[in-house]
Short mmCIF file of C-alpha atoms in Angstrom, two decimals:
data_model
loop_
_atom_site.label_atom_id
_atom_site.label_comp_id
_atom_site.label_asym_id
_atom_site.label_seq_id
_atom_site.Cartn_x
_atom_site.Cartn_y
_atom_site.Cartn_z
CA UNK A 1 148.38 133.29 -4.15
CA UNK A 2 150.73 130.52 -6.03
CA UNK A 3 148.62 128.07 -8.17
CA UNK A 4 151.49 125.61 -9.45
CA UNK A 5 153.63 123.89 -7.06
CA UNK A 6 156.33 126.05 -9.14
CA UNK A 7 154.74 129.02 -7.52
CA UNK A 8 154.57 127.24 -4.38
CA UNK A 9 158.22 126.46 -3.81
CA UNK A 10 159.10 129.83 -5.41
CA UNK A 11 157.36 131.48 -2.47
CA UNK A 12 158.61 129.11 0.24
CA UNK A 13 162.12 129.85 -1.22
CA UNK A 14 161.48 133.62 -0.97
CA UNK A 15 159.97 133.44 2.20
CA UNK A 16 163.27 131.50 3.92
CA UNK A 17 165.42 133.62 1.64
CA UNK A 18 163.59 136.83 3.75
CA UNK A 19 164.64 135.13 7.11
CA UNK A 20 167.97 134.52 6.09
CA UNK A 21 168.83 138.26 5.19
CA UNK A 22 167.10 139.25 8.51
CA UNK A 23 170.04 137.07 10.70
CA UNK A 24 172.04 139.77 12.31
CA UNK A 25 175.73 139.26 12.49
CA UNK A 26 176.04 138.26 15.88
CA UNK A 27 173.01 135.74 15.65
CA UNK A 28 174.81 132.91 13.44
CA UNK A 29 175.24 130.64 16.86
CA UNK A 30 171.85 131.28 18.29
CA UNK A 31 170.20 128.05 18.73
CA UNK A 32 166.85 127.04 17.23
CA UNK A 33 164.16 124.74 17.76
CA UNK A 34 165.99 122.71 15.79
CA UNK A 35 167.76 121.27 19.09
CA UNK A 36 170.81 119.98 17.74
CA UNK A 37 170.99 122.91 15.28
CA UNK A 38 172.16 126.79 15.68
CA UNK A 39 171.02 129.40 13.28
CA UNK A 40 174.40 129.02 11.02
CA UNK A 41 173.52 125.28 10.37
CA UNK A 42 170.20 125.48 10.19
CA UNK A 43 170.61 127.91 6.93
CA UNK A 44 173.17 124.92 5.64
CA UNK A 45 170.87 122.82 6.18
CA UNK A 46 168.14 124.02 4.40
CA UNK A 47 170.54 125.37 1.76
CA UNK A 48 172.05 122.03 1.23
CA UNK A 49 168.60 120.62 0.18
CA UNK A 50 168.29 122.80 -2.48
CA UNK A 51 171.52 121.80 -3.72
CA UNK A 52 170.60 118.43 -3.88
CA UNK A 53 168.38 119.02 -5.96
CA UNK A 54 169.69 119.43 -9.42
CA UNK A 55 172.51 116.17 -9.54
CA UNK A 56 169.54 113.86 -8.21
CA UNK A 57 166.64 115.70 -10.17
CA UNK A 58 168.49 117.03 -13.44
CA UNK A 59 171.37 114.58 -13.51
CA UNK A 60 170.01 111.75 -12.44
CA UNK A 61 172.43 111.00 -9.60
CA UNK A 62 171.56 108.72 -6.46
CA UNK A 63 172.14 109.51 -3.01
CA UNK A 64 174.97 107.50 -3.28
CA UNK A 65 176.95 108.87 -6.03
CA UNK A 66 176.49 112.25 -4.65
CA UNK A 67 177.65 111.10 -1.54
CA UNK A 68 179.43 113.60 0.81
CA UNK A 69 179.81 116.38 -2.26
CA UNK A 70 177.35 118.83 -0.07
CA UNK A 71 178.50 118.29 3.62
CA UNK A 72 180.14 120.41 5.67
CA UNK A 73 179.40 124.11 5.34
CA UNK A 74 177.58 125.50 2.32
CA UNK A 75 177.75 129.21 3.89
CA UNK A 76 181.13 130.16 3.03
CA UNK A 77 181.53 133.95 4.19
CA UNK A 78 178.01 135.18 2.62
CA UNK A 79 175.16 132.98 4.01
CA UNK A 80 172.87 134.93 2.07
CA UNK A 81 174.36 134.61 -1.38
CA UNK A 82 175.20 131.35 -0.79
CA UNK A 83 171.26 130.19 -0.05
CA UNK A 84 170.25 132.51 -3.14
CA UNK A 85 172.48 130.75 -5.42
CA UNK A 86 171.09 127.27 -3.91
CA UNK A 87 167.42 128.74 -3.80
CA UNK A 88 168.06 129.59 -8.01
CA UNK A 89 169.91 126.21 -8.58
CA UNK A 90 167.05 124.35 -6.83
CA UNK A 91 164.00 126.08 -8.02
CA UNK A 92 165.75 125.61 -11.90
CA UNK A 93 166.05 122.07 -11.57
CA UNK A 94 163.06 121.61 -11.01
CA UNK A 95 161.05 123.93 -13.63
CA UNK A 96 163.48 122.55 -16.24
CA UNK A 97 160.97 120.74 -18.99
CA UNK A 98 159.94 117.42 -17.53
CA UNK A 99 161.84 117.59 -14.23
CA UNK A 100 158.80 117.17 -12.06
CA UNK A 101 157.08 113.95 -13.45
CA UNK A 102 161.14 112.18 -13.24
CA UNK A 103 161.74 109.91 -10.88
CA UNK A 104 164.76 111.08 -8.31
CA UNK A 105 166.20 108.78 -6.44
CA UNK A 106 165.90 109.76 -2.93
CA UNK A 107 167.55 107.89 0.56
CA UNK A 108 164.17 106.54 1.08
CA UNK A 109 163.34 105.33 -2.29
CA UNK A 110 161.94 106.41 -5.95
CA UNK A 111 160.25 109.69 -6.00
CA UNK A 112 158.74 111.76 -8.65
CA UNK A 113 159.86 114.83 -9.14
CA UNK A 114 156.82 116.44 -7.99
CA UNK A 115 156.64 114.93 -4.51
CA UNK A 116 160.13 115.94 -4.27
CA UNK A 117 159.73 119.65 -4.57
CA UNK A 118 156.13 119.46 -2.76
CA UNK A 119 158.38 118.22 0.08
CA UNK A 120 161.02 120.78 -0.25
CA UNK A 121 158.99 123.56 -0.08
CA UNK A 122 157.14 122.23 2.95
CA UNK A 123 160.35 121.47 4.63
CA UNK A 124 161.12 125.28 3.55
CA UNK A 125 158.05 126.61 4.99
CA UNK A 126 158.75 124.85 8.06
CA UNK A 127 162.53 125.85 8.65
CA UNK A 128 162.08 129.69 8.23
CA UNK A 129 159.85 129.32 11.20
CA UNK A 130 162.18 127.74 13.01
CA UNK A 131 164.56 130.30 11.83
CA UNK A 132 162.42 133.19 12.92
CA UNK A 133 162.14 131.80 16.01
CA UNK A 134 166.06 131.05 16.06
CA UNK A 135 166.67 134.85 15.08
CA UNK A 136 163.89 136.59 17.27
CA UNK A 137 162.12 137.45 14.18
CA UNK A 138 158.14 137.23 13.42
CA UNK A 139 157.02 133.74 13.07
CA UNK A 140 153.99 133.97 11.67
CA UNK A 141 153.96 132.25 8.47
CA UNK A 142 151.68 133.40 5.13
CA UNK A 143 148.55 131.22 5.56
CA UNK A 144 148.40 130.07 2.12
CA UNK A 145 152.07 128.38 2.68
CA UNK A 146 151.09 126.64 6.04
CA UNK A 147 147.90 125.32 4.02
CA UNK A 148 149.83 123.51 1.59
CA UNK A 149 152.87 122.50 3.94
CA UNK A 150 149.60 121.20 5.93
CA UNK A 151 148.17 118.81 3.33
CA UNK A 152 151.54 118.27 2.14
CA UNK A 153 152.94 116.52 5.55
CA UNK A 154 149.53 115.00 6.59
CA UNK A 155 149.61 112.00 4.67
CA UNK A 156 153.22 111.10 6.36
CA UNK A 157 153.23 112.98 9.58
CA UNK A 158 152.20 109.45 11.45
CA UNK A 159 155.95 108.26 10.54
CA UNK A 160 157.89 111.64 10.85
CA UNK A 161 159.27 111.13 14.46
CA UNK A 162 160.16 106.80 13.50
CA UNK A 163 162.43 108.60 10.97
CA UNK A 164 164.97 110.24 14.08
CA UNK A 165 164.96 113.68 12.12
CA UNK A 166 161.55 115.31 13.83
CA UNK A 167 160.49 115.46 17.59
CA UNK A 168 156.98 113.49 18.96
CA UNK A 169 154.02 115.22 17.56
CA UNK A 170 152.51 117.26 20.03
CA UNK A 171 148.67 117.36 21.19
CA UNK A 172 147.04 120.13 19.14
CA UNK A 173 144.65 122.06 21.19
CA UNK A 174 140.86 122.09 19.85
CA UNK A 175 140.35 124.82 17.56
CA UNK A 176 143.97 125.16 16.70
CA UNK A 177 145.13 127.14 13.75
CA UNK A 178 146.77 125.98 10.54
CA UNK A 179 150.33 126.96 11.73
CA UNK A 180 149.54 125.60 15.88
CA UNK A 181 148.39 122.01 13.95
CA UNK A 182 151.69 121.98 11.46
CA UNK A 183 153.69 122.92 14.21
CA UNK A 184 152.65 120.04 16.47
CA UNK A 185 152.79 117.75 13.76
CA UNK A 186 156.16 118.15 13.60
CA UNK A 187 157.10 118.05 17.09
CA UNK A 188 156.92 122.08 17.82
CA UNK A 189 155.38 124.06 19.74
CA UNK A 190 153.86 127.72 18.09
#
């Protein structure tokens, strides 16, 4: 079980890095519950976020600055080695010396580096269910990493749907699990 929130995003990167490997060839355009989103941009997606983080984290870049550097697709030809080489960028920047008391400067304001990867790996957590789902794959999640996606989005979840990027929370059935009350935090249904 991860103790640092190193470990944490480590396994939250292996753990979307395992989904990604497991998209057949012919599944790239499958959609996912990710409405807008098929499986193909889904991976950029969550591969782009990990290369944002070393020019805001280690260089010190804003939003702005970076500006549209990491649109479009990510992917290339190899998905996979595309979101390793993002997973290894990302998960350096931020176990560089220092990197997670900084202060990044994210779209919706200062951050410290910490919250920043806490968030990350959450968000990480999150998207490989939606990519097992996208894929047919097993969506259970490890327990541990729904815990701390759990405690991570709690304080914020209230705000998540305001923000245009998550669905309505859902109602979450009395004596839910920790994946069924993440899930309907975030507007999905387990």
């Amino acid at each position: 079980m991860p103790q640092t929130l190193l470990e944490w995003h480590a396994a939250a990167l292996r753990l979307f890095g395992e989904r990604v490997r497991a998209v057949g060839s012919a599944q790239w355009d499958e959609p996912t519950p990710c409405t807008e989103w098929t499986v193909r941009d889904l991976v950029n997606h969550v591969t782009g976020e990990q290369l944002w983080v070393p020019p805001l984290l280690t260089e010190g870049r804003t939003v702005a600055e970076v500006g549209d550097e990491l649109s479009g697709d990510l992917l290339g030809e190899d998905p996979a080695d595309a979101w390793d080489r993002a997973a290894a960028a990302g998960h350096a920047a931020f176990a560089a010396p220092g990197a997670l008391e900084r202060t990044v400067a994210l779209s919706y304001g200062p951050t410290r580096g910490s919250a920043y990867c806490s968030e990350l790996t959450a968000d990480c957590v999150v998207h490989a269910w939606d990519l097992s789902r996208g894929i047919g794959a097993e969506d259970r999640l490890p327990d541990d990493l729904v815990e701390f996606s759990l405690k991570e989005v709690m304080p914020y979840a209230d705000s998540l749907a305001s923000s245009g990027m998550y669905a309505e929370p859902l109602e979450v059935p009395a004596g839910a699990d920790a994946q069924t009350r993440l899930l309907a935090l975030l507007g999905r249904k387990g």
